[in-house]
mmCIF file with all atom_site columns, C-alpha atoms in Angstrom:
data_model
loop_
_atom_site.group_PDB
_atom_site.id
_atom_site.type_symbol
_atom_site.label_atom_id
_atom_site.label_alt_id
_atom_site.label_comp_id
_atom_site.label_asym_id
_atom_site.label_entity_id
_atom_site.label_seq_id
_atom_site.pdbx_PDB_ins_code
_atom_site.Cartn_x
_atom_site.Cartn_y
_atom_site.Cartn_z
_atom_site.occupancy
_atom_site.B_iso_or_equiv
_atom_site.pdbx_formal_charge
_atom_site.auth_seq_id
_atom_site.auth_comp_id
_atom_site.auth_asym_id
_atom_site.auth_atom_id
_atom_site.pdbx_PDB_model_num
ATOM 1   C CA . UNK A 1 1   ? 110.470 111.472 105.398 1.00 75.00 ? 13  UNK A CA 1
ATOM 2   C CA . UNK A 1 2   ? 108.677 110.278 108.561 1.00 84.00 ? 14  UNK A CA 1
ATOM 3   C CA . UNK A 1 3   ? 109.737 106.562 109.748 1.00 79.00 ? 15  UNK A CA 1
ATOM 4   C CA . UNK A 1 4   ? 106.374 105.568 109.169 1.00 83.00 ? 16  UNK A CA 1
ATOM 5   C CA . UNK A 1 5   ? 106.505 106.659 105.115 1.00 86.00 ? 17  UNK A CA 1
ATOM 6   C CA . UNK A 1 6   ? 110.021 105.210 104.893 1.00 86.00 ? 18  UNK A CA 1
ATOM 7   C CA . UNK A 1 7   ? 108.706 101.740 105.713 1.00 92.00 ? 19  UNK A CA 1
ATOM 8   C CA . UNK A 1 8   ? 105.602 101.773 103.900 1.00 95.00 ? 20  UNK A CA 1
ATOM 9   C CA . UNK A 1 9   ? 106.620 103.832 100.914 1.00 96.00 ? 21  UNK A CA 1
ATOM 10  C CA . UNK A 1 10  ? 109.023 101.309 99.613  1.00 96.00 ? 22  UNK A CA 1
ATOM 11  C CA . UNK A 1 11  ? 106.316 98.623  99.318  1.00 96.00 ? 23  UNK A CA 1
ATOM 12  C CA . UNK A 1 12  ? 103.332 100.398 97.856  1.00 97.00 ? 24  UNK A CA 1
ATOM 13  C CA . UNK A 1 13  ? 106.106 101.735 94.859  1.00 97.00 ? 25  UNK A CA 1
ATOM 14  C CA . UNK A 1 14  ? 106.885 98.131  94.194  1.00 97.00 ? 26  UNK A CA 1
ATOM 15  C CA . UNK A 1 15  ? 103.786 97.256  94.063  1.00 97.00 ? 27  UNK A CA 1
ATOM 16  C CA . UNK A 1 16  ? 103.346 99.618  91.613  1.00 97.00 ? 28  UNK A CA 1
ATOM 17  C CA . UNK A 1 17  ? 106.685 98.585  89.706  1.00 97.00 ? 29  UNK A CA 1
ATOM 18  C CA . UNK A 1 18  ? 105.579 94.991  89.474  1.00 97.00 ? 30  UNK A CA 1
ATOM 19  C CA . UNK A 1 19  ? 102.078 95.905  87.640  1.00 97.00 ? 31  UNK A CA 1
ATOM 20  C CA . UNK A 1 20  ? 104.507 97.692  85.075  1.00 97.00 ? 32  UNK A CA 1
ATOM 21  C CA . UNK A 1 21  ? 107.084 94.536  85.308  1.00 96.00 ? 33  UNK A CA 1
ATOM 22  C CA . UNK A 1 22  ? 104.042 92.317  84.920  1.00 96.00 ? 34  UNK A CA 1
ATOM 23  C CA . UNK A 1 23  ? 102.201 93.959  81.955  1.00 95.00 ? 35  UNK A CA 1
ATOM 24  C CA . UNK A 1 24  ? 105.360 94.113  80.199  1.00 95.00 ? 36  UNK A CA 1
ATOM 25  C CA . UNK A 1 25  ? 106.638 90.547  80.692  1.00 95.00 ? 37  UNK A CA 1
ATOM 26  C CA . UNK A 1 26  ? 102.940 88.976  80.529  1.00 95.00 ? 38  UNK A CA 1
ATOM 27  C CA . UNK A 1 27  ? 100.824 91.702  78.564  1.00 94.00 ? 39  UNK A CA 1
ATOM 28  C CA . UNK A 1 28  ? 101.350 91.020  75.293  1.00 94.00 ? 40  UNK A CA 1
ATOM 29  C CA . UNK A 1 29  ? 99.977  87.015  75.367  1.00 95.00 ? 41  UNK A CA 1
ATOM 30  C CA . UNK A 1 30  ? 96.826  88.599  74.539  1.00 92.00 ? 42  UNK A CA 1
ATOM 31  C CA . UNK A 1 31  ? 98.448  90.380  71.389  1.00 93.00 ? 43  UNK A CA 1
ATOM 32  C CA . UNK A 1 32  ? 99.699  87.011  69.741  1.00 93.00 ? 44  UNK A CA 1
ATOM 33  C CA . UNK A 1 33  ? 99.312  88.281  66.242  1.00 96.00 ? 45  UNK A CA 1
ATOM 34  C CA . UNK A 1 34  ? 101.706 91.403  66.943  1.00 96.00 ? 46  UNK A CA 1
ATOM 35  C CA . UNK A 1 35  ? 104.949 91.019  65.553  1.00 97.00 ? 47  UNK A CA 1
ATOM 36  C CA . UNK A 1 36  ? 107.674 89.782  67.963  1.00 96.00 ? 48  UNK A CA 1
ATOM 37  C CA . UNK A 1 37  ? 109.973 93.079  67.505  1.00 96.00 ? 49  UNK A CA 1
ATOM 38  C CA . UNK A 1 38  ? 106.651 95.152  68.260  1.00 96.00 ? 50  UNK A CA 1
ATOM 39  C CA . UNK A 1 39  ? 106.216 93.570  71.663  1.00 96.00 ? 51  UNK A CA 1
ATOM 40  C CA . UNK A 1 40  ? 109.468 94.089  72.568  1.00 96.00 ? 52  UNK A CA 1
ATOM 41  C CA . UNK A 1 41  ? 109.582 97.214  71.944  1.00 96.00 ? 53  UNK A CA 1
ATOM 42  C CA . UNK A 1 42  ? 106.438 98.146  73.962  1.00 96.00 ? 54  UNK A CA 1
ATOM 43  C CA . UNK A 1 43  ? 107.684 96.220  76.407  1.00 96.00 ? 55  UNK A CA 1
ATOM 44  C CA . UNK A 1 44  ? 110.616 97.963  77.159  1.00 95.00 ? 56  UNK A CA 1
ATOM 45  C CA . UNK A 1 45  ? 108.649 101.185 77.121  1.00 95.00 ? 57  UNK A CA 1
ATOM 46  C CA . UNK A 1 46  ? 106.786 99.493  79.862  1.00 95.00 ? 58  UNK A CA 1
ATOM 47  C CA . UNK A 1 47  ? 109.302 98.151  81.891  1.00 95.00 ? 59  UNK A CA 1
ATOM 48  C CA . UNK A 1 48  ? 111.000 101.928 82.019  1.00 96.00 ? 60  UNK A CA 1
ATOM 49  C CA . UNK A 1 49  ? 108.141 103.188 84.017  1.00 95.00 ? 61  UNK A CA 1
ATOM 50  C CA . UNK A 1 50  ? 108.734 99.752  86.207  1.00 95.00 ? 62  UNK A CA 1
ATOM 51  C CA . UNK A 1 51  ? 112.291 100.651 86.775  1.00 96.00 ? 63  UNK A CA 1
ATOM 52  C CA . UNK A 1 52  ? 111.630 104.061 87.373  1.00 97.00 ? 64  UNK A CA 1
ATOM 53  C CA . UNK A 1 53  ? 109.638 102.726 90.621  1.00 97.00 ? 65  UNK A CA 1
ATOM 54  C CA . UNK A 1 54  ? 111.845 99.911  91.432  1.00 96.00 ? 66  UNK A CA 1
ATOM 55  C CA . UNK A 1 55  ? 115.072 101.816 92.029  1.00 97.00 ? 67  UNK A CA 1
ATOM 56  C CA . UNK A 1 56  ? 113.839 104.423 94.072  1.00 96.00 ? 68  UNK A CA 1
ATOM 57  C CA . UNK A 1 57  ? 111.881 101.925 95.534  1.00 96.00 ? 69  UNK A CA 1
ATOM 58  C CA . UNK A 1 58  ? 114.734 99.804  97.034  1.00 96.00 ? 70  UNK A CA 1
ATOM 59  C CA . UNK A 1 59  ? 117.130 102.949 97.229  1.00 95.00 ? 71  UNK A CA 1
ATOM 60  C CA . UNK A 1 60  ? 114.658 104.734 100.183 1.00 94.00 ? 72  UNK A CA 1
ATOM 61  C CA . UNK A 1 61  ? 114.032 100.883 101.570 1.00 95.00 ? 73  UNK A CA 1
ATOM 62  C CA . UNK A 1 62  ? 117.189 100.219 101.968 1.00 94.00 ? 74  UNK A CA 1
ATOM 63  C CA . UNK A 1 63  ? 117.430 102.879 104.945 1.00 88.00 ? 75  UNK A CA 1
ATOM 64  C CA . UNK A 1 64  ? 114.693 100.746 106.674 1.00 93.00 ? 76  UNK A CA 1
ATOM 65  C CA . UNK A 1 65  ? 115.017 97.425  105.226 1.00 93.00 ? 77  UNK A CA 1
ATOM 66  C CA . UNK A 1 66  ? 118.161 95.000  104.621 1.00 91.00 ? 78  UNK A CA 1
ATOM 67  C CA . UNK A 1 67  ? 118.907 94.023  100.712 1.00 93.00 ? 79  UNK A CA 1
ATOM 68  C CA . UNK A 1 68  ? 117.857 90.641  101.466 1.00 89.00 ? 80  UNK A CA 1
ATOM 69  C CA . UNK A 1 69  ? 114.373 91.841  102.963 1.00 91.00 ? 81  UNK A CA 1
ATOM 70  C CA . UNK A 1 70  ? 113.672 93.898  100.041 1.00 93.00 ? 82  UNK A CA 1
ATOM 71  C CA . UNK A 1 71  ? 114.371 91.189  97.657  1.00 91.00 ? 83  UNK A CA 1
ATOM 72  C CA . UNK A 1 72  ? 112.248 88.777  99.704  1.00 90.00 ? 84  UNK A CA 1
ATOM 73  C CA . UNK A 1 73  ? 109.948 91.794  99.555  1.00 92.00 ? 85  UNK A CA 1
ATOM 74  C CA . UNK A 1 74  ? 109.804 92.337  95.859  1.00 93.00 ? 86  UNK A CA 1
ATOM 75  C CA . UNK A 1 75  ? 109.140 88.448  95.237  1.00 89.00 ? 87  UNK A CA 1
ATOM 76  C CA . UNK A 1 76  ? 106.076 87.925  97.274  1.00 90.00 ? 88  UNK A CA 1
ATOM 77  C CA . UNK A 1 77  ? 104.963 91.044  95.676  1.00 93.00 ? 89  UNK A CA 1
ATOM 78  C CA . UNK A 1 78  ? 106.183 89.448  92.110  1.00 91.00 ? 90  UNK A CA 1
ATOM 79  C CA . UNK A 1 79  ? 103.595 86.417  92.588  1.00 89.00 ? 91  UNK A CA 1
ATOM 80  C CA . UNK A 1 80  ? 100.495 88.323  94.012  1.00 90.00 ? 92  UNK A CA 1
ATOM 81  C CA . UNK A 1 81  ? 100.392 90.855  91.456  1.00 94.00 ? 93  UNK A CA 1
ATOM 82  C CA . UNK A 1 82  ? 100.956 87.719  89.051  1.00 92.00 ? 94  UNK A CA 1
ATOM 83  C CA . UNK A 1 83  ? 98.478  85.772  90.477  1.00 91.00 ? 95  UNK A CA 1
ATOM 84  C CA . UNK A 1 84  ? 95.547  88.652  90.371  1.00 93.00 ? 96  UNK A CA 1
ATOM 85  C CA . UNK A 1 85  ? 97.027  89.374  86.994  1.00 95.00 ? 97  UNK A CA 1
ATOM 86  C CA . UNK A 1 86  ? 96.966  85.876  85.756  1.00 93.00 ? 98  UNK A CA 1
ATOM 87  C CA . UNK A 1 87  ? 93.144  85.533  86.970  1.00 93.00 ? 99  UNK A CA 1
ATOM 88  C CA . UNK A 1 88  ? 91.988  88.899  85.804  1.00 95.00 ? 100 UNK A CA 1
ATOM 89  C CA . UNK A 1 89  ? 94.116  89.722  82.682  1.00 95.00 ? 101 UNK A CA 1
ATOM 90  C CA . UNK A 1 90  ? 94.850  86.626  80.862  1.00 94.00 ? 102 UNK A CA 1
ATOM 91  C CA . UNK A 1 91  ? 91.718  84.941  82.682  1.00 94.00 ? 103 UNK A CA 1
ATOM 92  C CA . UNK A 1 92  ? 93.204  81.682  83.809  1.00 93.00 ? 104 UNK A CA 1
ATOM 93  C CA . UNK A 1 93  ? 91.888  79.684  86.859  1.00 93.00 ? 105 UNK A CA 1
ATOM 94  C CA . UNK A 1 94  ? 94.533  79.234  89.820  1.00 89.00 ? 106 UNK A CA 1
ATOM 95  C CA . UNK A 1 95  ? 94.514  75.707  91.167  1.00 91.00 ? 107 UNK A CA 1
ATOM 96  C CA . UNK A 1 96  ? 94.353  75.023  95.026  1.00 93.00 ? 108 UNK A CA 1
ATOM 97  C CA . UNK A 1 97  ? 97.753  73.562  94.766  1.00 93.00 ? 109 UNK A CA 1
ATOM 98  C CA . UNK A 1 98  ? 99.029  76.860  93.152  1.00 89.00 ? 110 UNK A CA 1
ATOM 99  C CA . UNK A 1 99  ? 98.044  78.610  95.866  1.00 87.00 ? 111 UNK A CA 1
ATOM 100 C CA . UNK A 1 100 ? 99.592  75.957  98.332  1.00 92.00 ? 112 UNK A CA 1
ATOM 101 C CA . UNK A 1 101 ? 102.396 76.429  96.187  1.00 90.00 ? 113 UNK A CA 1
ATOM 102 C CA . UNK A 1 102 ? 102.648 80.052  96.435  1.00 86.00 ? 114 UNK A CA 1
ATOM 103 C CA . UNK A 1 103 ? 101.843 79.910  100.596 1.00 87.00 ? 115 UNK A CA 1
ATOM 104 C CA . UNK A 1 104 ? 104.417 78.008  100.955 1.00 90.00 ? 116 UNK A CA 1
ATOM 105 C CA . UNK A 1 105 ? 106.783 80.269  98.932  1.00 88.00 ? 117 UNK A CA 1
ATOM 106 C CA . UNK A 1 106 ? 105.489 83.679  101.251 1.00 84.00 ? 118 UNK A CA 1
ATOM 107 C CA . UNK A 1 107 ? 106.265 80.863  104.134 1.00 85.00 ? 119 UNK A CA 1
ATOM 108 C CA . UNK A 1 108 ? 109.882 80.495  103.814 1.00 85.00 ? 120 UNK A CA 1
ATOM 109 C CA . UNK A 1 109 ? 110.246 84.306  102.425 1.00 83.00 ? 121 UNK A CA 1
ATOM 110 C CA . UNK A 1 110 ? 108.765 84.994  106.468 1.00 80.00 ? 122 UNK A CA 1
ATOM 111 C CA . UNK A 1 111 ? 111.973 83.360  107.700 1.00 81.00 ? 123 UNK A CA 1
ATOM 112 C CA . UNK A 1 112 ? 113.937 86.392  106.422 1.00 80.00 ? 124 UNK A CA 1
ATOM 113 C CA . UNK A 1 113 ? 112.192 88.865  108.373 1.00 79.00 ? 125 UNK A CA 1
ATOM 114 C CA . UNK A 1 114 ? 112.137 87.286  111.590 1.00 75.00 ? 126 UNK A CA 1
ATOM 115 C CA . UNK A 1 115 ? 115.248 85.455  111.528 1.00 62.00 ? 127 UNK A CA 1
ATOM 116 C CA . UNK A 1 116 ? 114.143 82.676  114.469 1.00 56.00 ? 128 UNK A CA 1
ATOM 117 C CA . UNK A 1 117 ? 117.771 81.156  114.297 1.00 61.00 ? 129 UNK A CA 1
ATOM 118 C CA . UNK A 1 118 ? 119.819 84.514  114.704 1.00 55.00 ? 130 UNK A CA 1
#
């Protein structure tokens, strides 16, 4: 795998992972008149395919990236894909201090990456 792929390979797949994560966490609050145990079920289904993406994922980062990048990684990934899926999906409005919120949040995850103290 060429350096190049081996950093940019690891995000795009958990990208990926988190749409599955997120559809099977979130998916369902559309469905509220499915029975509990059906939702479950589904959702595990779902979150397969997400943890089929997620391992590999973080196995090939972890050549390029440390563990705590690729967390820090993973969780600014977690809230945009929730954010576009909360907006597009389940059609609720974001509020400017959400956002803020959330800036703030991809703020402090920066600090792992460039380490200004170390």
């Amino acid at each position: 795998m060429t350096p190049t792929m081996s950093y940019l390979l690891p995000p795009l797949m958990l990208v990926a992972s988190n749409v599955f994560m997120t559809l099977a966490w979130y998916g369902h609050l559309k469905f509220k008149a499915t029975p509990l145990l059906v939702v479950i079920l589904v959702s595990w289904g779902i979150a397969l395919a997400e943890y089929c993406l997620a391992v590999p994922a973080n196995r090939i980062g972890h050549g390029v990236y440390s563990a705590a990048q690729l967390k820090t990684i993973q969780e600014i990934i977690t809230i945009a894909v929730f954010v576009a899926f909360s907006f597009l999906y389940l059609k609720e409005s974001i509020a400017p201090s959400q956002l803020l919120g959330l800036a703030m949040i991809a703020g402090g995850a920066a600090l792992v990456f460039f380490k200004p103290w170390g």
